[in-house]
């Protein structure tokens, strides 16, 4: 069984300097029920989360994940998370991680209806074995996201740039991809703009240039893509955010889906049309992503 550790945070804890946050973290039995039946907000998906990769006990890109947690909280009108408390909870969970790859999840929900405070917890478990997709790449299908790229600005209540607990449609897209014989999907806005995967960011290569869809179109700004672009820029490559048509994926010299736990997987085919795949370069990207990153 996957190894697990869980901590409950007290989101009502004071953030006065000198607060002992260790005292606000309660280890809980990950196998035992922890949510109250009254926790309707979690049942409705009214909350936010983060998934952080951990390699040999080192939690990756904690600062970027905490920034995005705070950004998601702002978009969802949740109380501003106390980032020092969350950072200590992440460190405590990471200290329990065995060698190898693990995943730490941060969850913040609106809490019990009419209750005094949100509910917040952190879990750690061993990561799934992603060696096959990292090595072999994945076939993808393009799927209509069902809204145009102007929807995020027109309808901010869709919370499109937030990492909310409402992932039912993202999971449905993955099942649809499997039904169509692919391992993953790439969302395309209804006006033909390339977006992201259901659980990953899209990176395209054209010669020496790496591009990713601009975050404004209703996608999550990925921490892995940010980190990878900094690394590629250090190595002298050009990087850019652009509004891209769906055809850009088929025209790319190579393309990857990147995310915190699975890391970089090359796209080998799009809607059954083969895409050039570079296993050596993908291995290099994953060697960087597996190195300690802050
Ligand atoms: N886009 C979506 C919709 C995601 O769910 C994720 C990660 O789960 C990403 C992009 C990639 O984000 P990150 O690199 O921070 O894991």
mmCIF file of C-alpha atoms and ligand atoms in Angstrom:
data_model
loop_
_atom_site.group_PDB
_atom_site.id
_atom_site.type_symbol
_atom_site.label_atom_id
_atom_site.label_comp_id
_atom_site.label_asym_id
_atom_site.label_seq_id
_atom_site.Cartn_x
_atom_site.Cartn_y
_atom_site.Cartn_z
ATOM 1 C CA UNK A 1 0.000 0.000 0.000
ATOM 2 C CA UNK A 2 1.203 3.535 -0.779
ATOM 3 C CA UNK A 3 2.957 5.156 2.132
ATOM 4 C CA UNK A 4 1.031 8.113 3.573
ATOM 5 C CA UNK A 5 1.271 10.933 6.078
ATOM 6 C CA UNK A 6 -1.308 13.618 6.876
ATOM 7 C CA UNK A 7 -1.449 16.838 8.877
ATOM 8 C CA UNK A 8 -4.380 19.101 9.671
ATOM 9 C CA UNK A 9 -3.628 22.840 9.794
ATOM 10 C CA UNK A 10 -5.419 25.371 11.940
ATOM 11 C CA UNK A 11 -6.195 28.135 9.400
ATOM 12 C CA UNK A 12 -7.451 30.328 12.259
ATOM 13 C CA UNK A 13 -3.968 30.349 13.853
ATOM 14 C CA UNK A 14 -2.606 33.829 14.501
ATOM 15 C CA UNK A 15 0.021 35.031 12.047
ATOM 16 C CA UNK A 16 1.703 37.262 14.634
ATOM 17 C CA UNK A 17 5.504 37.100 14.412
ATOM 18 C CA UNK A 18 6.755 34.508 16.893
ATOM 19 C CA UNK A 19 3.724 32.215 16.480
ATOM 20 C CA UNK A 20 4.757 28.586 16.964
ATOM 21 C CA UNK A 21 3.201 27.086 13.847
ATOM 22 C CA UNK A 22 4.388 23.591 14.773
ATOM 23 C CA UNK A 23 1.733 23.728 17.501
ATOM 24 C CA UNK A 24 -0.931 24.479 14.849
ATOM 25 C CA UNK A 25 -0.202 21.299 12.847
ATOM 26 C CA UNK A 26 -1.986 18.141 13.973
ATOM 27 C CA UNK A 27 -0.807 14.801 12.561
ATOM 28 C CA UNK A 28 -3.845 12.687 11.652
ATOM 29 C CA UNK A 29 -4.229 9.035 10.727
ATOM 30 C CA UNK A 30 -4.350 9.087 6.882
ATOM 31 C CA UNK A 31 -6.394 5.888 6.923
ATOM 32 C CA UNK A 32 -9.056 7.326 9.259
ATOM 33 C CA UNK A 33 -12.004 9.533 8.256
ATOM 34 C CA UNK A 34 -11.076 13.167 8.872
ATOM 35 C CA UNK A 35 -13.747 15.323 7.211
ATOM 36 C CA UNK A 36 -16.967 16.108 8.991
ATOM 37 C CA UNK A 37 -20.217 15.107 7.248
ATOM 38 C CA UNK A 38 -21.073 18.826 7.360
ATOM 39 C CA UNK A 39 -18.086 19.651 5.146
ATOM 40 C CA UNK A 40 -20.351 20.533 2.218
ATOM 41 C CA UNK A 41 -17.837 22.912 0.668
ATOM 42 C CA UNK A 42 -15.393 20.080 0.021
ATOM 43 C CA UNK A 43 -18.208 17.915 -1.339
ATOM 44 C CA UNK A 44 -19.064 20.760 -3.750
ATOM 45 C CA UNK A 45 -15.458 21.190 -4.807
ATOM 46 C CA UNK A 46 -15.465 24.663 -3.231
ATOM 47 C CA UNK A 47 -11.811 24.803 -2.352
ATOM 48 C CA UNK A 48 -8.321 24.808 -3.809
ATOM 49 C CA UNK A 49 -5.318 22.501 -3.862
ATOM 50 C CA UNK A 50 -1.687 22.085 -4.879
ATOM 51 C CA UNK A 51 0.350 18.962 -5.723
ATOM 52 C CA UNK A 52 4.067 19.276 -4.987
ATOM 53 C CA UNK A 53 6.663 16.781 -6.203
ATOM 54 C CA UNK A 54 9.148 15.542 -3.595
ATOM 55 C CA UNK A 55 12.460 13.974 -4.634
ATOM 56 C CA UNK A 56 14.543 12.236 -1.960
ATOM 57 C CA UNK A 57 12.839 14.290 0.725
ATOM 58 C CA UNK A 58 13.209 17.640 -1.095
ATOM 59 C CA UNK A 59 9.875 19.367 -1.890
ATOM 60 C CA UNK A 60 10.247 21.053 -5.309
ATOM 61 C CA UNK A 61 9.429 24.703 -6.036
ATOM 62 C CA UNK A 62 7.667 25.301 -2.712
ATOM 63 C CA UNK A 63 7.669 29.102 -3.209
ATOM 64 C CA UNK A 64 5.932 28.876 -6.612
ATOM 65 C CA UNK A 65 3.323 26.438 -5.269
ATOM 66 C CA UNK A 66 2.592 28.666 -2.256
ATOM 67 C CA UNK A 67 2.280 31.718 -4.527
ATOM 68 C CA UNK A 68 -0.223 29.848 -6.683
ATOM 69 C CA UNK A 69 -2.129 28.659 -3.577
ATOM 70 C CA UNK A 70 -2.450 32.317 -2.503
ATOM 71 C CA UNK A 71 -3.484 33.314 -6.066
ATOM 72 C CA UNK A 72 -6.155 30.581 -6.182
ATOM 73 C CA UNK A 73 -7.398 31.660 -2.719
ATOM 74 C CA UNK A 74 -7.762 35.259 -3.947
ATOM 75 C CA UNK A 75 -9.705 34.166 -7.063
ATOM 76 C CA UNK A 76 -12.011 32.024 -4.891
ATOM 77 C CA UNK A 77 -12.519 34.660 -2.140
ATOM 78 C CA UNK A 78 -10.995 32.317 0.429
ATOM 79 C CA UNK A 79 -9.094 33.810 3.392
ATOM 80 C CA UNK A 80 -5.468 34.585 2.493
ATOM 81 C CA UNK A 81 -3.460 31.469 3.441
ATOM 82 C CA UNK A 82 -0.755 31.929 6.037
ATOM 83 C CA UNK A 83 2.202 30.939 3.866
ATOM 84 C CA UNK A 84 4.653 30.517 6.768
ATOM 85 C CA UNK A 85 2.304 27.998 8.359
ATOM 86 C CA UNK A 86 1.841 26.142 5.049
ATOM 87 C CA UNK A 87 5.617 26.139 4.436
ATOM 88 C CA UNK A 88 6.153 24.553 7.862
ATOM 89 C CA UNK A 89 3.458 21.963 7.168
ATOM 90 C CA UNK A 90 5.172 21.110 3.848
ATOM 91 C CA UNK A 91 8.556 20.794 5.593
ATOM 92 C CA UNK A 92 7.015 18.536 8.270
ATOM 93 C CA UNK A 93 5.368 16.321 5.623
ATOM 94 C CA UNK A 94 8.560 16.212 3.503
ATOM 95 C CA UNK A 95 10.570 15.111 6.568
ATOM 96 C CA UNK A 96 8.353 11.987 6.677
ATOM 97 C CA UNK A 97 8.920 11.145 2.990
ATOM 98 C CA UNK A 98 11.047 8.088 2.210
ATOM 99 C CA UNK A 99 13.790 8.271 -0.466
ATOM 100 C CA UNK A 100 12.525 8.342 -4.052
ATOM 101 C CA UNK A 101 9.600 10.291 -5.436
ATOM 102 C CA UNK A 102 6.630 11.381 -3.326
ATOM 103 C CA UNK A 103 3.807 13.849 -3.684
ATOM 104 C CA UNK A 104 2.632 16.366 -1.111
ATOM 105 C CA UNK A 105 -0.891 17.718 -1.525
ATOM 106 C CA UNK A 106 -2.131 20.964 0.032
ATOM 107 C CA UNK A 107 -5.897 21.285 0.363
ATOM 108 C CA UNK A 108 -7.836 24.334 1.514
ATOM 109 C CA UNK A 109 -11.630 24.183 1.412
ATOM 110 C CA UNK A 110 -14.192 26.743 2.528
ATOM 111 C CA UNK A 111 -14.929 24.456 5.478
ATOM 112 C CA UNK A 112 -18.072 23.561 7.355
ATOM 113 C CA UNK A 113 -21.030 25.673 6.206
ATOM 114 C CA UNK A 114 -21.361 28.723 8.486
ATOM 115 C CA UNK A 115 -18.313 27.374 10.355
ATOM 116 C CA UNK A 116 -15.640 29.582 11.870
ATOM 117 C CA UNK A 117 -12.780 28.838 9.484
ATOM 118 C CA UNK A 118 -11.820 26.949 6.326
ATOM 119 C CA UNK A 119 -10.513 23.409 6.533
ATOM 120 C CA UNK A 120 -6.869 22.903 5.595
ATOM 121 C CA UNK A 121 -4.723 19.827 5.397
ATOM 122 C CA UNK A 122 -1.524 18.453 3.901
ATOM 123 C CA UNK A 123 -0.907 14.862 2.842
ATOM 124 C CA UNK A 124 2.199 13.047 1.624
ATOM 125 C CA UNK A 125 2.246 9.753 -0.243
ATOM 126 C CA UNK A 126 4.557 7.899 -2.560
ATOM 127 C CA UNK A 127 4.281 9.056 -6.171
ATOM 128 C CA UNK A 128 3.074 6.706 -8.909
ATOM 129 C CA UNK A 129 5.794 5.185 -11.093
ATOM 130 C CA UNK A 130 5.990 7.530 -14.095
ATOM 131 C CA UNK A 131 9.049 5.979 -15.715
ATOM 132 C CA UNK A 132 7.129 4.573 -18.719
ATOM 133 C CA UNK A 133 5.453 7.832 -19.909
ATOM 134 C CA UNK A 134 8.672 9.763 -19.174
ATOM 135 C CA UNK A 135 10.588 7.335 -21.377
ATOM 136 C CA UNK A 136 8.053 6.435 -24.079
ATOM 137 C CA UNK A 137 6.007 9.645 -24.263
ATOM 138 C CA UNK A 138 2.219 9.755 -24.688
ATOM 139 C CA UNK A 139 -0.276 9.882 -27.545
ATOM 140 C CA UNK A 140 -2.792 12.707 -27.073
ATOM 141 C CA UNK A 141 -6.123 13.747 -28.520
ATOM 142 C CA UNK A 142 -7.257 17.360 -28.807
ATOM 143 C CA UNK A 143 -10.519 18.063 -26.982
ATOM 144 C CA UNK A 144 -12.809 21.094 -27.209
ATOM 145 C CA UNK A 145 -12.735 22.917 -23.843
ATOM 146 C CA UNK A 146 -16.273 24.151 -24.458
ATOM 147 C CA UNK A 147 -15.535 27.867 -24.021
ATOM 148 C CA UNK A 148 -13.649 30.432 -26.073
ATOM 149 C CA UNK A 149 -10.383 32.058 -25.022
ATOM 150 C CA UNK A 150 -12.247 35.260 -23.998
ATOM 151 C CA UNK A 151 -14.323 33.404 -21.373
ATOM 152 C CA UNK A 152 -11.910 33.913 -18.421
ATOM 153 C CA UNK A 153 -12.078 37.717 -18.785
ATOM 154 C CA UNK A 154 -15.830 37.731 -19.493
ATOM 155 C CA UNK A 155 -16.784 35.254 -16.763
ATOM 156 C CA UNK A 156 -14.250 35.344 -13.894
ATOM 157 C CA UNK A 157 -16.624 33.247 -11.753
ATOM 158 C CA UNK A 158 -15.582 30.270 -13.875
ATOM 159 C CA UNK A 159 -12.329 30.491 -11.799
ATOM 160 C CA UNK A 160 -10.340 29.314 -14.818
ATOM 161 C CA UNK A 161 -6.909 30.383 -13.561
ATOM 162 C CA UNK A 162 -7.422 28.852 -10.090
ATOM 163 C CA UNK A 163 -6.445 25.331 -9.056
ATOM 164 C CA UNK A 164 -9.811 24.438 -7.574
ATOM 165 C CA UNK A 165 -10.964 21.113 -6.166
ATOM 166 C CA UNK A 166 -13.503 20.895 -9.043
ATOM 167 C CA UNK A 167 -11.523 18.583 -11.321
ATOM 168 C CA UNK A 168 -14.435 16.371 -12.417
ATOM 169 C CA UNK A 169 -14.361 17.762 -15.987
ATOM 170 C CA UNK A 170 -10.567 17.388 -16.205
ATOM 171 C CA UNK A 171 -10.886 13.730 -15.141
ATOM 172 C CA UNK A 172 -13.728 13.237 -17.668
ATOM 173 C CA UNK A 173 -11.440 14.593 -20.406
ATOM 174 C CA UNK A 174 -8.792 11.995 -19.485
ATOM 175 C CA UNK A 175 -11.383 9.215 -19.653
ATOM 176 C CA UNK A 176 -12.492 10.510 -23.077
ATOM 177 C CA UNK A 177 -8.838 10.457 -24.220
ATOM 178 C CA UNK A 178 -8.561 6.816 -23.062
ATOM 179 C CA UNK A 179 -11.778 5.929 -24.920
ATOM 180 C CA UNK A 180 -10.188 7.386 -28.063
ATOM 181 C CA UNK A 181 -7.060 5.260 -27.592
ATOM 182 C CA UNK A 182 -4.769 8.021 -26.242
ATOM 183 C CA UNK A 183 -3.121 8.417 -22.847
ATOM 184 C CA UNK A 184 -3.765 12.133 -22.442
ATOM 185 C CA UNK A 185 -5.538 15.152 -23.907
ATOM 186 C CA UNK A 186 -4.804 18.723 -24.971
ATOM 187 C CA UNK A 187 -7.640 21.195 -24.521
ATOM 188 C CA UNK A 188 -8.438 23.614 -27.369
ATOM 189 C CA UNK A 189 -10.692 26.642 -26.737
ATOM 190 C CA UNK A 190 -13.816 26.781 -28.910
ATOM 191 C CA UNK A 191 -12.212 29.618 -30.940
ATOM 192 C CA UNK A 192 -9.312 27.305 -31.793
ATOM 193 C CA UNK A 193 -6.744 28.540 -29.248
ATOM 194 C CA UNK A 194 -4.405 25.910 -27.808
ATOM 195 C CA UNK A 195 -4.684 25.652 -23.994
ATOM 196 C CA UNK A 196 -3.217 22.895 -21.755
ATOM 197 C CA UNK A 197 -3.631 19.273 -20.702
ATOM 198 C CA UNK A 198 -6.266 18.340 -18.089
ATOM 199 C CA UNK A 199 -3.471 18.011 -15.477
ATOM 200 C CA UNK A 200 -0.444 19.541 -17.214
ATOM 201 C CA UNK A 201 0.975 22.498 -19.145
ATOM 202 C CA UNK A 202 1.857 22.300 -22.820
ATOM 203 C CA UNK A 203 5.338 23.234 -24.100
ATOM 204 C CA UNK A 204 6.144 23.320 -27.833
ATOM 205 C CA UNK A 205 9.573 23.408 -29.442
ATOM 206 C CA UNK A 206 10.302 25.083 -32.740
ATOM 207 C CA UNK A 207 14.019 24.931 -33.477
ATOM 208 C CA UNK A 208 15.737 26.571 -30.532
ATOM 209 C CA UNK A 209 12.595 28.299 -29.361
ATOM 210 C CA UNK A 210 10.214 27.001 -26.663
ATOM 211 C CA UNK A 211 6.668 28.356 -26.390
ATOM 212 C CA UNK A 212 3.754 27.748 -24.063
ATOM 213 C CA UNK A 213 0.177 29.047 -24.323
ATOM 214 C CA UNK A 214 -0.239 32.428 -22.590
ATOM 215 C CA UNK A 215 -1.951 31.982 -19.184
ATOM 216 C CA UNK A 216 -4.678 34.631 -19.836
ATOM 217 C CA UNK A 217 -6.750 32.252 -22.002
ATOM 218 C CA UNK A 218 -8.053 30.331 -18.981
ATOM 219 C CA UNK A 219 -5.272 27.930 -18.129
ATOM 220 C CA UNK A 220 -3.425 27.267 -14.921
ATOM 221 C CA UNK A 221 0.040 28.807 -14.819
ATOM 222 C CA UNK A 222 2.195 25.703 -14.251
ATOM 223 C CA UNK A 223 5.064 25.730 -11.768
ATOM 224 C CA UNK A 224 6.909 23.056 -13.790
ATOM 225 C CA UNK A 225 6.687 25.087 -17.014
ATOM 226 C CA UNK A 226 7.954 28.184 -15.169
ATOM 227 C CA UNK A 227 10.902 26.268 -13.736
ATOM 228 C CA UNK A 228 11.654 24.575 -17.066
ATOM 229 C CA UNK A 229 11.619 27.902 -18.943
ATOM 230 C CA UNK A 230 14.109 29.396 -16.446
ATOM 231 C CA UNK A 231 16.357 26.365 -17.018
ATOM 232 C CA UNK A 232 16.027 26.530 -20.828
ATOM 233 C CA UNK A 233 16.746 30.279 -20.808
ATOM 234 C CA UNK A 234 19.888 29.591 -18.700
ATOM 235 C CA UNK A 235 20.970 27.166 -21.404
ATOM 236 C CA UNK A 236 20.598 29.860 -24.066
ATOM 237 C CA UNK A 237 17.222 28.863 -25.516
ATOM 238 C CA UNK A 238 14.537 31.403 -26.324
ATOM 239 C CA UNK A 239 11.278 31.022 -24.369
ATOM 240 C CA UNK A 240 7.933 32.760 -24.920
ATOM 241 C CA UNK A 241 4.239 32.861 -23.949
ATOM 242 C CA UNK A 242 1.972 33.085 -26.993
ATOM 243 C CA UNK A 243 -1.597 32.709 -28.159
ATOM 244 C CA UNK A 244 -1.295 29.668 -30.400
ATOM 245 C CA UNK A 245 -3.704 28.084 -32.895
ATOM 246 C CA UNK A 246 -4.398 24.350 -32.562
ATOM 247 C CA UNK A 247 -2.366 23.764 -35.760
ATOM 248 C CA UNK A 248 0.804 24.903 -33.884
ATOM 249 C CA UNK A 249 0.847 21.555 -32.061
ATOM 250 C CA UNK A 250 1.066 19.556 -35.295
ATOM 251 C CA UNK A 251 3.631 21.970 -36.738
ATOM 252 C CA UNK A 252 5.931 21.748 -33.672
ATOM 253 C CA UNK A 253 9.373 20.122 -33.844
ATOM 254 C CA UNK A 254 8.530 18.508 -30.491
ATOM 255 C CA UNK A 255 5.982 18.965 -27.708
ATOM 256 C CA UNK A 256 5.704 18.000 -24.035
ATOM 257 C CA UNK A 257 3.112 17.912 -21.302
ATOM 258 C CA UNK A 258 4.758 19.029 -18.064
ATOM 259 C CA UNK A 259 3.521 18.835 -14.460
ATOM 260 C CA UNK A 260 4.851 18.598 -10.918
ATOM 261 C CA UNK A 261 4.641 14.847 -10.349
ATOM 262 C CA UNK A 262 4.763 13.185 -13.785
ATOM 263 C CA UNK A 263 7.317 15.850 -14.909
ATOM 264 C CA UNK A 264 8.035 16.076 -18.688
ATOM 265 C CA UNK A 265 6.434 13.595 -21.065
ATOM 266 C CA UNK A 266 6.920 13.895 -24.796
ATOM 267 C CA UNK A 267 3.885 13.919 -27.086
ATOM 268 C CA UNK A 268 4.338 11.198 -29.713
ATOM 269 C CA UNK A 269 1.060 11.623 -31.656
ATOM 270 C CA UNK A 270 -1.816 14.109 -31.877
ATOM 271 C CA UNK A 271 -5.205 12.739 -32.977
ATOM 272 C CA UNK A 272 -3.316 9.775 -34.550
ATOM 273 C CA UNK A 273 -0.874 12.001 -36.512
ATOM 274 C CA UNK A 274 2.714 11.258 -35.382
ATOM 275 C CA UNK A 275 4.779 14.052 -33.817
ATOM 276 C CA UNK A 276 8.608 14.019 -33.741
ATOM 277 C CA UNK A 277 9.763 12.757 -30.335
ATOM 278 C CA UNK A 278 13.237 13.283 -28.846
ATOM 279 C CA UNK A 279 13.822 10.765 -26.012
ATOM 280 C CA UNK A 280 17.353 12.034 -25.221
ATOM 281 C CA UNK A 281 16.288 15.641 -24.825
ATOM 282 C CA UNK A 282 13.261 14.525 -22.763
ATOM 283 C CA UNK A 283 15.623 12.546 -20.487
ATOM 284 C CA UNK A 284 17.713 15.716 -20.000
ATOM 285 C CA UNK A 285 14.613 17.746 -19.136
ATOM 286 C CA UNK A 286 13.583 15.152 -16.545
ATOM 287 C CA UNK A 287 17.113 15.017 -15.087
ATOM 288 C CA UNK A 288 16.778 18.767 -14.458
ATOM 289 C CA UNK A 289 13.234 18.405 -13.078
ATOM 290 C CA UNK A 290 14.404 15.636 -10.705
ATOM 291 C CA UNK A 291 17.297 17.754 -9.362
ATOM 292 C CA UNK A 292 16.601 19.769 -6.167
ATOM 293 C CA UNK A 293 14.705 22.929 -7.220
ATOM 294 C CA UNK A 294 13.665 25.879 -5.039
HETATM 295 N N1 LIG B 1 -2.664 22.724 -15.860
HETATM 296 C C1 LIG B 1 -3.538 21.992 -15.122
HETATM 297 C C2 LIG B 1 -4.982 22.047 -15.467
HETATM 298 C C3 LIG B 1 -3.084 21.211 -14.050
HETATM 299 O O1 LIG B 1 -3.950 20.510 -13.322
HETATM 300 C C4 LIG B 1 -1.698 21.186 -13.765
HETATM 301 C C5 LIG B 1 -1.178 20.382 -12.651
HETATM 302 O O2 LIG B 1 -1.872 19.619 -12.025
HETATM 303 C C6 LIG B 1 -0.827 21.923 -14.555
HETATM 304 C C7 LIG B 1 -1.337 22.699 -15.595
HETATM 305 C C8 LIG B 1 0.654 21.905 -14.306
HETATM 306 O O3 LIG B 1 0.949 22.579 -13.112
HETATM 307 P P1 LIG B 1 2.247 22.234 -12.272
HETATM 308 O O4 LIG B 1 3.386 22.246 -13.211
HETATM 309 O O5 LIG B 1 2.317 23.330 -11.264
HETATM 310 O O6 LIG B 1 2.029 20.887 -11.660
#
